[in-house]
């Protein structure tokens, strides 16, 4: 085959050559089903500064840090006092659609700057659960990108590389988040989901089964079963859920 970008010969089944594949390195690749243009709007809807301030008789309302949750992250990064960064980042990512448990059906904003967000842990480190939660969510974003990148027509070797590069970064964040004892089980479960996407299905299912004491992990287990075509086991995994309707909805979300 030939490269769609430069016309050079490319590997079997690969629409890009190895040189052009190199340019993809470090990019946060997300397919259209992982992006939701309304994701930020949703987050504004329940965290609106306007709603919080309410009608004012004074005519002018000053909002020092802006109403957009993403801008709040940016401004916190630029300010001298960055002690609030874990909280601000965790809030933004949660509102944007990235949960603590990696499910695979997350839909995130179409911001090019998401790529900058996943680089924050390279330059910053904090203690505590808030930061750990932000790390888990960023890890999930990288994991989704790993899965999406591995579905691009890059040829077998290119797909493997694209997955491995992003998965390694996600694993590093899960490892760091797992050092917070309250989050260690979620970090392990997310790592198992990532291994499942990487093809280690059996090991991943065993790990998820061992961790399935919480509803979040049970839905993850069900998701993994479902993706492997094991629908009965998937139904069984969520049958004891407290919010069974919610669990089934979540199970079906993102299934094509
Ligand atoms: Zn090329």
GROMACS .gro file of C-alpha atoms and ligand atoms in nm:
model
  257
    1UNK     CA    1   0.000   0.000   0.000
    2UNK     CA    2   0.101   0.365  -0.020
    3UNK     CA    3   0.090   0.636   0.246
    4UNK     CA    4  -0.218   0.858   0.216
    5UNK     CA    5  -0.016   1.159   0.326
    6UNK     CA    6   0.311   1.141   0.139
    7UNK     CA    7   0.273   0.862  -0.115
    8UNK     CA    8   0.567   0.658   0.016
    9UNK     CA    9   0.526   0.279   0.037
   10UNK     CA   10   0.357   0.164   0.359
   11UNK     CA   11   0.318  -0.169   0.535
   12UNK     CA   12   0.043  -0.420   0.464
   13UNK     CA   13  -0.293  -0.271   0.566
   14UNK     CA   14  -0.138   0.060   0.674
   15UNK     CA   15  -0.269   0.381   0.524
   16UNK     CA   16   0.032   0.574   0.654
   17UNK     CA   17   0.406   0.510   0.622
   18UNK     CA   18   0.631   0.476   0.927
   19UNK     CA   19   0.763   0.833   0.890
   20UNK     CA   20   0.412   0.979   0.895
   21UNK     CA   21   0.317   0.743   1.179
   22UNK     CA   22   0.598   0.901   1.381
   23UNK     CA   23   0.422   1.237   1.353
   24UNK     CA   24   0.123   1.086   1.530
   25UNK     CA   25   0.340   1.009   1.830
   26UNK     CA   26   0.245   1.212   2.137
   27UNK     CA   27  -0.087   1.316   1.985
   28UNK     CA   28  -0.400   1.249   2.183
   29UNK     CA   29  -0.597   1.063   1.920
   30UNK     CA   30  -0.970   1.043   1.982
   31UNK     CA   31  -1.224   0.902   1.738
   32UNK     CA   32  -1.548   1.085   1.682
   33UNK     CA   33  -1.745   0.851   1.907
   34UNK     CA   34  -1.523   0.950   2.200
   35UNK     CA   35  -1.586   1.319   2.154
   36UNK     CA   36  -1.895   1.515   2.237
   37UNK     CA   37  -1.912   1.882   2.134
   38UNK     CA   38  -2.164   1.942   2.411
   39UNK     CA   39  -1.948   1.799   2.683
   40UNK     CA   40  -1.831   2.138   2.805
   41UNK     CA   41  -2.181   2.279   2.781
   42UNK     CA   42  -2.307   2.000   3.004
   43UNK     CA   43  -2.046   2.089   3.257
   44UNK     CA   44  -2.145   2.457   3.242
   45UNK     CA   45  -2.507   2.356   3.293
   46UNK     CA   46  -2.456   2.219   3.640
   47UNK     CA   47  -2.168   2.437   3.741
   48UNK     CA   48  -2.284   2.767   3.604
   49UNK     CA   49  -2.145   3.071   3.776
   50UNK     CA   50  -2.447   3.270   3.653
   51UNK     CA   51  -2.681   3.036   3.838
   52UNK     CA   52  -2.469   3.057   4.146
   53UNK     CA   53  -2.460   3.437   4.148
   54UNK     CA   54  -2.827   3.480   4.070
   55UNK     CA   55  -3.001   3.799   3.956
   56UNK     CA   56  -2.817   4.098   4.089
   57UNK     CA   57  -2.944   4.449   4.152
   58UNK     CA   58  -2.596   4.593   4.125
   59UNK     CA   59  -2.579   4.572   3.750
   60UNK     CA   60  -2.225   4.449   3.733
   61UNK     CA   61  -2.107   4.106   3.832
   62UNK     CA   62  -1.735   4.051   3.841
   63UNK     CA   63  -1.622   3.698   3.784
   64UNK     CA   64  -1.252   3.706   3.848
   65UNK     CA   65  -1.166   3.365   3.717
   66UNK     CA   66  -1.415   3.327   3.437
   67UNK     CA   67  -1.720   3.109   3.411
   68UNK     CA   68  -1.570   2.844   3.189
   69UNK     CA   69  -1.439   2.552   3.394
   70UNK     CA   70  -1.163   2.490   3.142
   71UNK     CA   71  -1.041   2.851   3.171
   72UNK     CA   72  -1.030   2.804   3.544
   73UNK     CA   73  -0.786   2.517   3.493
   74UNK     CA   74  -0.574   2.729   3.258
   75UNK     CA   75  -0.566   3.027   3.489
   76UNK     CA   76  -0.482   2.813   3.789
   77UNK     CA   77  -0.191   2.670   3.591
   78UNK     CA   78  -0.067   3.020   3.513
   79UNK     CA   79  -0.108   3.162   3.861
   80UNK     CA   80   0.160   3.157   4.126
   81UNK     CA   81  -0.052   2.975   4.379
   82UNK     CA   82  -0.132   2.641   4.221
   83UNK     CA   83  -0.243   2.468   4.539
   84UNK     CA   84  -0.597   2.440   4.401
   85UNK     CA   85  -0.492   2.271   4.080
   86UNK     CA   86  -0.590   1.916   4.191
   87UNK     CA   87  -0.942   2.029   4.283
   88UNK     CA   88  -0.994   2.248   3.978
   89UNK     CA   89  -0.862   1.984   3.740
   90UNK     CA   90  -1.062   1.704   3.904
   91UNK     CA   91  -1.380   1.911   3.878
   92UNK     CA   92  -1.323   2.002   3.518
   93UNK     CA   93  -1.253   1.645   3.408
   94UNK     CA   94  -1.546   1.506   3.606
   95UNK     CA   95  -1.783   1.763   3.456
   96UNK     CA   96  -1.647   1.701   3.109
   97UNK     CA   97  -1.745   1.334   3.124
   98UNK     CA   98  -1.441   1.149   3.256
   99UNK     CA   99  -1.540   0.930   3.549
  100UNK     CA  100  -1.308   0.759   3.796
  101UNK     CA  101  -1.385   0.414   3.653
  102UNK     CA  102  -1.268   0.354   3.298
  103UNK     CA  103  -1.569   0.231   3.101
  104UNK     CA  104  -1.480   0.298   2.740
  105UNK     CA  105  -1.796   0.490   2.651
  106UNK     CA  106  -1.675   0.824   2.789
  107UNK     CA  107  -1.737   1.125   2.571
  108UNK     CA  108  -1.503   1.415   2.618
  109UNK     CA  109  -1.487   1.773   2.488
  110UNK     CA  110  -1.347   1.848   2.146
  111UNK     CA  111  -1.079   2.073   2.287
  112UNK     CA  112  -0.742   2.056   2.121
  113UNK     CA  113  -0.601   2.155   2.457
  114UNK     CA  114  -0.693   1.823   2.614
  115UNK     CA  115  -0.349   1.724   2.497
  116UNK     CA  116  -0.201   1.983   2.734
  117UNK     CA  117  -0.406   1.849   3.022
  118UNK     CA  118  -0.258   1.500   2.999
  119UNK     CA  119   0.085   1.660   3.023
  120UNK     CA  120   0.013   1.831   3.356
  121UNK     CA  121   0.127   1.530   3.567
  122UNK     CA  122   0.463   1.541   3.386
  123UNK     CA  123   0.538   1.874   3.550
  124UNK     CA  124   0.330   1.875   3.867
  125UNK     CA  125   0.283   1.647   4.161
  126UNK     CA  126   0.067   1.671   4.470
  127UNK     CA  127  -0.037   1.458   4.763
  128UNK     CA  128  -0.382   1.337   4.847
  129UNK     CA  129  -0.700   1.193   4.708
  130UNK     CA  130  -0.804   1.492   4.495
  131UNK     CA  131  -0.488   1.474   4.292
  132UNK     CA  132  -0.519   1.096   4.271
  133UNK     CA  133  -0.870   1.135   4.130
  134UNK     CA  134  -0.746   1.381   3.867
  135UNK     CA  135  -0.469   1.133   3.777
  136UNK     CA  136  -0.723   0.852   3.734
  137UNK     CA  137  -0.937   1.065   3.503
  138UNK     CA  138  -0.637   1.173   3.294
  139UNK     CA  139  -0.524   0.810   3.281
  140UNK     CA  140  -0.869   0.719   3.150
  141UNK     CA  141  -0.842   0.983   2.879
  142UNK     CA  142  -0.508   0.835   2.767
  143UNK     CA  143  -0.650   0.482   2.783
  144UNK     CA  144  -0.941   0.580   2.557
  145UNK     CA  145  -0.696   0.745   2.321
  146UNK     CA  146  -0.485   0.426   2.321
  147UNK     CA  147  -0.788   0.219   2.223
  148UNK     CA  148  -0.903   0.470   1.958
  149UNK     CA  149  -0.555   0.507   1.809
  150UNK     CA  150  -0.522   0.129   1.786
  151UNK     CA  151  -0.832   0.118   1.567
  152UNK     CA  152  -0.687   0.349   1.303
  153UNK     CA  153  -0.580   0.192   0.973
  154UNK     CA  154  -0.210   0.199   1.060
  155UNK     CA  155  -0.122  -0.163   0.985
  156UNK     CA  156  -0.066  -0.421   1.254
  157UNK     CA  157   0.268  -0.290   1.380
  158UNK     CA  158   0.154   0.073   1.368
  159UNK     CA  159  -0.161  -0.006   1.564
  160UNK     CA  160   0.035  -0.197   1.824
  161UNK     CA  161   0.280   0.093   1.861
  162UNK     CA  162   0.006   0.355   1.881
  163UNK     CA  163  -0.166   0.155   2.157
  164UNK     CA  164   0.150   0.076   2.353
  165UNK     CA  165   0.274   0.435   2.359
  166UNK     CA  166  -0.048   0.578   2.501
  167UNK     CA  167  -0.121   0.281   2.727
  168UNK     CA  168   0.222   0.319   2.890
  169UNK     CA  169   0.140   0.679   2.981
  170UNK     CA  170  -0.201   0.577   3.118
  171UNK     CA  171  -0.043   0.298   3.325
  172UNK     CA  172   0.202   0.541   3.475
  173UNK     CA  173  -0.083   0.766   3.590
  174UNK     CA  174  -0.276   0.467   3.729
  175UNK     CA  175   0.035   0.362   3.920
  176UNK     CA  176   0.066   0.710   4.073
  177UNK     CA  177  -0.306   0.727   4.155
  178UNK     CA  178  -0.288   0.378   4.308
  179UNK     CA  179  -0.048   0.509   4.571
  180UNK     CA  180  -0.347   0.682   4.729
  181UNK     CA  181  -0.495   0.397   4.931
  182UNK     CA  182  -0.858   0.504   4.877
  183UNK     CA  183  -0.805   0.482   4.501
  184UNK     CA  184  -0.584   0.177   4.467
  185UNK     CA  185  -0.868  -0.060   4.374
  186UNK     CA  186  -1.008   0.169   4.107
  187UNK     CA  187  -0.657   0.215   3.967
  188UNK     CA  188  -0.619  -0.166   3.946
  189UNK     CA  189  -0.960  -0.208   3.782
  190UNK     CA  190  -0.884   0.062   3.524
  191UNK     CA  191  -0.551  -0.101   3.448
  192UNK     CA  192  -0.737  -0.429   3.396
  193UNK     CA  193  -0.977  -0.262   3.149
  194UNK     CA  194  -0.679  -0.124   2.961
  195UNK     CA  195  -0.519  -0.469   2.948
  196UNK     CA  196  -0.847  -0.608   2.818
  197UNK     CA  197  -0.836  -0.356   2.531
  198UNK     CA  198  -0.475  -0.453   2.473
  199UNK     CA  199  -0.581  -0.815   2.417
  200UNK     CA  200  -0.506  -0.968   2.760
  201UNK     CA  201  -0.869  -1.061   2.810
  202UNK     CA  202  -0.839  -1.350   3.051
  203UNK     CA  203  -0.598  -1.181   3.292
  204UNK     CA  204  -0.814  -0.869   3.281
  205UNK     CA  205  -1.138  -1.058   3.355
  206UNK     CA  206  -0.976  -1.240   3.648
  207UNK     CA  207  -0.852  -0.914   3.796
  208UNK     CA  208  -1.191  -0.746   3.753
  209UNK     CA  209  -1.370  -1.044   3.909
  210UNK     CA  210  -1.142  -1.022   4.210
  211UNK     CA  211  -1.212  -0.650   4.249
  212UNK     CA  212  -1.587  -0.664   4.180
  213UNK     CA  213  -1.700  -0.564   4.529
  214UNK     CA  214  -1.813  -0.221   4.421
  215UNK     CA  215  -2.076  -0.127   4.171
  216UNK     CA  216  -1.830   0.068   3.957
  217UNK     CA  217  -1.604  -0.233   3.906
  218UNK     CA  218  -1.904  -0.463   3.845
  219UNK     CA  219  -2.011  -0.240   3.557
  220UNK     CA  220  -1.652  -0.247   3.427
  221UNK     CA  221  -1.656  -0.627   3.442
  222UNK     CA  222  -1.989  -0.631   3.261
  223UNK     CA  223  -1.850  -0.399   2.995
  224UNK     CA  224  -1.553  -0.627   2.937
  225UNK     CA  225  -1.780  -0.935   2.911
  226UNK     CA  226  -2.011  -0.750   2.674
  227UNK     CA  227  -1.727  -0.648   2.444
  228UNK     CA  228  -1.621  -1.012   2.428
  229UNK     CA  229  -1.970  -1.116   2.326
  230UNK     CA  230  -2.038  -1.284   2.664
  231UNK     CA  231  -2.376  -1.122   2.717
  232UNK     CA  232  -2.507  -1.363   2.982
  233UNK     CA  233  -2.204  -1.308   3.203
  234UNK     CA  234  -2.239  -0.933   3.148
  235UNK     CA  235  -2.601  -0.942   3.265
  236UNK     CA  236  -2.501  -1.157   3.563
  237UNK     CA  237  -2.230  -0.909   3.662
  238UNK     CA  238  -2.477  -0.623   3.694
  239UNK     CA  239  -2.770  -0.829   3.825
  240UNK     CA  240  -2.689  -0.743   4.185
  241UNK     CA  241  -2.642  -0.373   4.118
  242UNK     CA  242  -2.836  -0.140   4.342
  243UNK     CA  243  -2.924   0.083   4.050
  244UNK     CA  244  -2.986  -0.194   3.803
  245UNK     CA  245  -3.149   0.026   3.541
  246UNK     CA  246  -2.858   0.268   3.553
  247UNK     CA  247  -2.610  -0.018   3.529
  248UNK     CA  248  -2.782  -0.165   3.225
  249UNK     CA  249  -2.802   0.173   3.055
  250UNK     CA  250  -2.433   0.220   3.120
  251UNK     CA  251  -2.362  -0.126   2.986
  252UNK     CA  252  -2.533  -0.052   2.659
  253UNK     CA  253  -2.393   0.298   2.618
  254UNK     CA  254  -2.134   0.326   2.348
  255UNK     CA  255  -2.217  -0.014   2.198
  256UNK     CA  256  -2.240  -0.006   1.824
  257LIG    ZN1  257   0.391   0.903   0.474
   0.00000   0.00000   0.00000
